[in-house]
Amino acid sequence: MKKFTPDKRRRLFSLISSLLLHIIFFALIIISGISSNQIPKINRQIITLESIQIDKESNTETVREKMIEESELKESKTQSDEKISEGNLILVNPKDLVADTTDLDQIYSEKTLNLSIKYPKGWTYIDQTKKNKLDGVTFWSVEGIYNPPPYIHLEVVEKYIFNPNRFKYKAKQYNSEWYFNDPVNLEGQISQEIYIRTETDEDFTVKLIMKGEEQFRQFQPKFFAIVKSLEVGNKIKLGI
């Protein structure tokens, strides 16, 4: 076995020490590089997660604000368009029933009920009595723009037949109440009836019948004006 001299031992020790130092140095560089690469990745993940969380919160807040705005708009629209319900009836402001009083200068009057009602110029009428008491009056146009002409029938009715469940709308007038439904279209013939509840011994119905929906809509304000002109007795005035 070959023996190392002291000089060779020193050289061998120096070589080994140098190799170890290089190995440790390179190891530290590698570890430092790995650590420096990991830290930004972790931070980027944290930043990304925080950004996503902020975006979600922002979207949630935006959705919440939109829902609140839509709810407020719906509530506002409901309050502006809403009509007050009373039982199964919808109360209508009489002012919403637009009345056209143009050329409404003819007056029918009757003594047994102390009744009067206006009707348009160019119209005529025929009345019916029952037991020497007014039973009804029919008015129709003998000249005008409508063909066939409309006609209106006023009828005296007994109070016991009144049933508010038959009607959709109610309009409170002076010392009277109107009950009515939407117009009815039967094969192009349009009709609408208003039941007038009074404080006298009799109630009344006034019904308009005419051909054509467009003509009906044109004449409806005149119909409301005719009904509003009805007066009965010394104390009761039907209409405004």
Short mmCIF file of C-alpha atoms in Angstrom, two decimals:
data_model
loop_
_atom_site.label_atom_id
_atom_site.label_comp_id
_atom_site.label_asym_id
_atom_site.label_seq_id
_atom_site.Cartn_x
_atom_site.Cartn_y
_atom_site.Cartn_z
CA MET A 1 0.00 0.00 0.00
CA LYS A 2 1.31 3.37 -1.08
CA LYS A 3 1.65 5.94 1.65
CA PHE A 4 0.91 9.64 1.15
CA THR A 5 3.57 12.11 2.12
CA PRO A 6 2.55 15.08 4.24
CA ASP A 7 2.76 17.30 1.20
CA LYS A 8 0.43 15.14 -0.84
CA ARG A 9 -2.02 14.95 2.04
CA ARG A 10 -2.20 18.74 2.20
CA ARG A 11 -2.82 18.94 -1.52
CA LEU A 12 -5.51 16.26 -1.34
CA PHE A 13 -7.16 18.03 1.61
CA SER A 14 -7.11 21.34 -0.26
CA LEU A 15 -8.64 19.75 -3.33
CA ILE A 16 -11.43 18.10 -1.37
CA SER A 17 -12.10 21.32 0.58
CA SER A 18 -12.26 23.30 -2.67
CA LEU A 19 -14.70 20.80 -4.18
CA LEU A 20 -16.90 20.91 -1.10
CA LEU A 21 -16.93 24.71 -1.11
CA HIS A 22 -17.91 24.77 -4.79
CA ILE A 23 -20.63 22.22 -4.18
CA ILE A 24 -22.01 24.23 -1.24
CA PHE A 25 -21.80 27.46 -3.26
CA PHE A 26 -23.69 26.03 -6.22
CA ALA A 27 -26.24 24.46 -3.85
CA LEU A 28 -26.92 27.85 -2.24
CA ILE A 29 -27.35 29.45 -5.68
CA ILE A 30 -29.83 26.77 -6.75
CA ILE A 31 -31.81 27.00 -3.48
CA SER A 32 -31.88 30.80 -3.69
CA GLY A 33 -33.11 30.64 -7.28
CA ILE A 34 -35.83 28.16 -6.40
CA SER A 35 -36.97 30.30 -3.44
CA SER A 36 -36.99 33.50 -5.50
CA ASN A 37 -39.06 31.78 -8.19
CA GLN A 38 -41.61 30.42 -5.72
CA ILE A 39 -42.28 33.66 -3.85
CA PRO A 40 -43.61 35.67 -6.84
CA LYS A 41 -45.80 32.76 -7.88
CA ILE A 42 -47.38 32.64 -4.46
CA ASN A 43 -47.89 36.41 -4.48
CA ARG A 44 -49.42 36.33 -7.96
CA GLN A 45 -51.86 33.66 -6.83
CA ILE A 46 -52.83 35.73 -3.82
CA ILE A 47 -53.26 38.85 -5.96
CA THR A 48 -55.34 36.92 -8.49
CA LEU A 49 -57.57 35.50 -5.80
CA GLU A 50 -58.04 38.92 -4.22
CA SER A 51 -58.83 40.39 -7.64
CA ILE A 52 -61.42 37.69 -8.32
CA GLN A 53 -62.96 38.25 -4.91
CA ILE A 54 -63.20 41.99 -5.54
CA ASP A 55 -64.76 41.41 -8.96
CA LYS A 56 -67.35 39.06 -7.47
CA GLU A 57 -68.21 41.55 -4.75
CA SER A 58 -68.44 44.31 -7.35
CA ASN A 59 -70.74 42.22 -9.58
CA THR A 60 -72.90 41.26 -6.60
CA GLU A 61 -73.23 44.90 -5.59
CA THR A 62 -74.11 45.88 -9.17
CA VAL A 63 -76.79 43.17 -9.37
CA ARG A 64 -78.17 44.23 -5.98
CA GLU A 65 -78.34 47.88 -7.10
CA LYS A 66 -80.12 46.91 -10.34
CA MET A 67 -82.63 44.79 -8.41
CA ILE A 68 -83.32 47.69 -6.04
CA GLU A 69 -83.74 50.11 -8.96
CA GLU A 70 -86.11 47.72 -10.78
CA SER A 71 -88.10 47.16 -7.59
CA GLU A 72 -88.42 50.92 -7.03
CA LEU A 73 -89.49 51.47 -10.64
CA LYS A 74 -92.11 48.72 -10.42
CA GLU A 75 -93.39 50.09 -7.11
CA SER A 76 -93.54 53.61 -8.52
CA LYS A 77 -95.38 52.42 -11.63
CA THR A 78 -97.76 50.34 -9.53
CA GLN A 79 -98.53 53.32 -7.29
CA SER A 80 -99.11 55.64 -10.26
CA ASP A 81 -101.24 53.16 -12.22
CA GLU A 82 -102.88 51.44 -9.27
CA LYS A 83 -106.61 51.76 -8.74
CA ILE A 84 -108.04 51.21 -5.28
CA SER A 85 -109.90 47.93 -4.82
CA GLU A 86 -113.07 47.70 -2.77
CA GLY A 87 -114.11 44.07 -2.41
CA ASN A 88 -114.23 42.65 -5.91
CA LEU A 89 -114.66 46.11 -7.46
CA ILE A 90 -112.11 48.56 -8.78
CA LEU A 91 -112.83 52.14 -7.80
CA VAL A 92 -112.52 54.54 -10.72
CA ASN A 93 -112.11 58.28 -10.39
CA PRO A 94 -115.13 59.85 -12.19
CA LYS A 95 -112.76 62.40 -13.72
CA ASP A 96 -111.10 59.55 -15.62
CA LEU A 97 -114.40 58.98 -17.47
CA VAL A 98 -113.89 61.62 -20.16
CA ALA A 99 -117.21 63.24 -21.07
CA ASP A 100 -117.87 65.09 -24.33
CA THR A 101 -120.75 67.56 -23.85
CA THR A 102 -120.50 68.98 -27.39
CA ASP A 103 -123.98 69.40 -28.98
CA LEU A 104 -125.58 67.84 -25.91
CA ASP A 105 -128.38 70.42 -25.87
CA GLN A 106 -131.56 68.33 -26.20
CA ILE A 107 -133.38 67.49 -22.95
CA TYR A 108 -135.82 64.67 -22.23
CA SER A 109 -137.91 65.18 -19.08
CA GLU A 110 -140.49 62.97 -17.37
CA LYS A 111 -142.86 63.91 -14.52
CA THR A 112 -143.68 60.60 -12.77
CA LEU A 113 -140.07 60.25 -11.56
CA ASN A 114 -139.18 63.90 -11.94
CA LEU A 115 -136.44 62.75 -14.29
CA SER A 116 -134.42 64.56 -16.94
CA ILE A 117 -131.55 63.59 -19.20
CA LYS A 118 -129.71 65.29 -22.06
CA TYR A 119 -129.20 63.75 -25.50
CA PRO A 120 -127.34 64.89 -28.65
CA LYS A 121 -128.66 67.12 -31.38
CA GLY A 122 -130.00 65.12 -34.31
CA TRP A 123 -131.31 62.32 -32.08
CA THR A 124 -134.86 61.28 -31.27
CA TYR A 125 -136.47 59.04 -28.65
CA ILE A 126 -139.40 56.87 -27.71
CA ASP A 127 -140.41 56.23 -24.11
CA GLN A 128 -142.31 53.39 -22.50
CA THR A 129 -144.52 53.45 -19.43
CA LYS A 130 -145.71 50.74 -17.11
CA LYS A 131 -148.66 51.23 -14.76
CA ASN A 132 -148.66 54.93 -15.62
CA LYS A 133 -145.03 55.22 -14.60
CA LEU A 134 -141.88 55.55 -16.69
CA ASP A 135 -140.35 52.17 -17.53
CA GLY A 136 -137.66 53.16 -20.03
CA VAL A 137 -136.54 55.48 -22.83
CA THR A 138 -134.72 54.60 -26.05
CA PHE A 139 -132.68 57.25 -27.87
CA TRP A 140 -131.16 56.88 -31.34
CA SER A 141 -129.50 59.03 -33.96
CA VAL A 142 -131.53 60.03 -37.03
CA GLU A 143 -128.65 61.94 -38.57
CA GLY A 144 -124.92 61.88 -38.10
CA ILE A 145 -121.66 60.27 -39.14
CA TYR A 146 -122.35 56.80 -37.75
CA ASN A 147 -123.82 54.06 -39.92
CA PRO A 148 -125.67 52.20 -38.61
CA PRO A 149 -126.55 54.81 -35.96
CA PRO A 150 -125.95 54.08 -32.25
CA TYR A 151 -128.77 53.88 -29.78
CA ILE A 152 -129.00 54.29 -26.02
CA HIS A 153 -131.56 52.68 -23.75
CA LEU A 154 -132.36 54.00 -20.27
CA GLU A 155 -134.30 51.58 -18.08
CA VAL A 156 -135.87 51.95 -14.62
CA VAL A 157 -135.00 48.88 -12.51
CA GLU A 158 -136.04 47.54 -9.14
CA LYS A 159 -133.42 47.83 -6.44
CA TYR A 160 -133.63 44.17 -5.41
CA ILE A 161 -132.03 42.99 -8.65
CA PHE A 162 -128.78 44.85 -7.87
CA ASN A 163 -125.76 42.57 -7.46
CA PRO A 164 -122.33 44.28 -7.20
CA ASN A 165 -120.58 40.98 -7.95
CA ARG A 166 -121.73 41.29 -11.57
CA PHE A 167 -119.53 44.34 -12.11
CA LYS A 168 -115.83 45.05 -12.36
CA TYR A 169 -115.73 48.84 -11.86
CA LYS A 170 -117.31 51.33 -9.50
CA ALA A 171 -117.35 55.13 -9.83
CA LYS A 172 -118.74 57.25 -7.01
CA GLN A 173 -120.80 60.16 -8.23
CA TYR A 174 -122.76 62.85 -6.43
CA ASN A 175 -125.35 60.96 -4.32
CA SER A 176 -125.06 57.96 -6.64
CA GLU A 177 -122.73 55.18 -7.68
CA TRP A 178 -121.95 53.76 -11.10
CA TYR A 179 -121.29 50.05 -11.59
CA PHE A 180 -120.09 48.78 -14.96
CA ASN A 181 -117.86 46.38 -16.87
CA ASP A 182 -115.59 46.65 -19.90
CA PRO A 183 -117.36 47.02 -23.26
CA VAL A 184 -118.56 43.77 -24.85
CA ASN A 185 -117.82 42.97 -28.49
CA LEU A 186 -120.32 40.54 -30.03
CA GLU A 187 -119.50 39.97 -33.70
CA GLY A 188 -118.61 43.64 -34.20
CA GLN A 189 -121.54 45.01 -32.20
CA ILE A 190 -120.17 46.83 -29.16
CA SER A 191 -122.19 47.47 -26.03
CA GLN A 192 -121.63 48.91 -22.58
CA GLU A 193 -124.08 49.22 -19.72
CA ILE A 194 -123.84 51.39 -16.61
CA TYR A 195 -125.87 50.51 -13.54
CA ILE A 196 -126.74 53.64 -11.52
CA ARG A 197 -127.36 53.01 -7.83
CA THR A 198 -129.36 55.87 -6.28
CA GLU A 199 -130.87 56.87 -2.97
CA THR A 200 -134.33 57.09 -4.51
CA ASP A 201 -136.87 54.27 -4.79
CA GLU A 202 -135.55 53.28 -8.23
CA ASP A 203 -132.22 52.43 -9.78
CA PHE A 204 -131.37 52.84 -13.45
CA THR A 205 -129.36 51.24 -16.21
CA VAL A 206 -128.12 53.11 -19.28
CA LYS A 207 -126.86 50.99 -22.17
CA LEU A 208 -125.08 52.02 -25.37
CA ILE A 209 -125.09 49.74 -28.43
CA MET A 210 -123.41 50.52 -31.73
CA LYS A 211 -121.57 48.88 -34.61
CA GLY A 212 -117.76 48.95 -34.86
CA GLU A 213 -115.17 49.15 -32.12
CA GLU A 214 -113.49 52.28 -33.48
CA GLN A 215 -116.82 54.13 -33.74
CA PHE A 216 -117.68 53.00 -30.23
CA ARG A 217 -114.43 54.42 -28.84
CA GLN A 218 -115.13 57.71 -30.60
CA PHE A 219 -118.64 57.93 -29.19
CA GLN A 220 -117.92 56.65 -25.66
CA PRO A 221 -117.07 60.12 -24.20
CA LYS A 222 -120.45 61.35 -25.49
CA PHE A 223 -122.12 58.36 -23.82
CA PHE A 224 -120.50 59.19 -20.48
CA ALA A 225 -121.68 62.80 -20.81
CA ILE A 226 -125.27 61.65 -21.44
CA VAL A 227 -125.22 59.41 -18.37
CA LYS A 228 -123.72 62.17 -16.21
CA SER A 229 -126.50 64.55 -17.26
CA LEU A 230 -129.21 62.32 -15.73
CA GLU A 231 -131.10 63.95 -12.87
CA VAL A 232 -133.83 62.34 -10.76
CA GLY A 233 -135.98 63.86 -8.02
CA ASN A 234 -135.48 67.13 -6.27
CA LYS A 235 -132.61 65.96 -4.07
CA ILE A 236 -130.78 63.42 -6.23
CA LYS A 237 -128.51 64.49 -9.04
CA LEU A 238 -126.88 61.68 -10.99
CA GLY A 239 -123.62 62.75 -12.54
CA ILE A 240 -121.17 65.55 -11.96
#
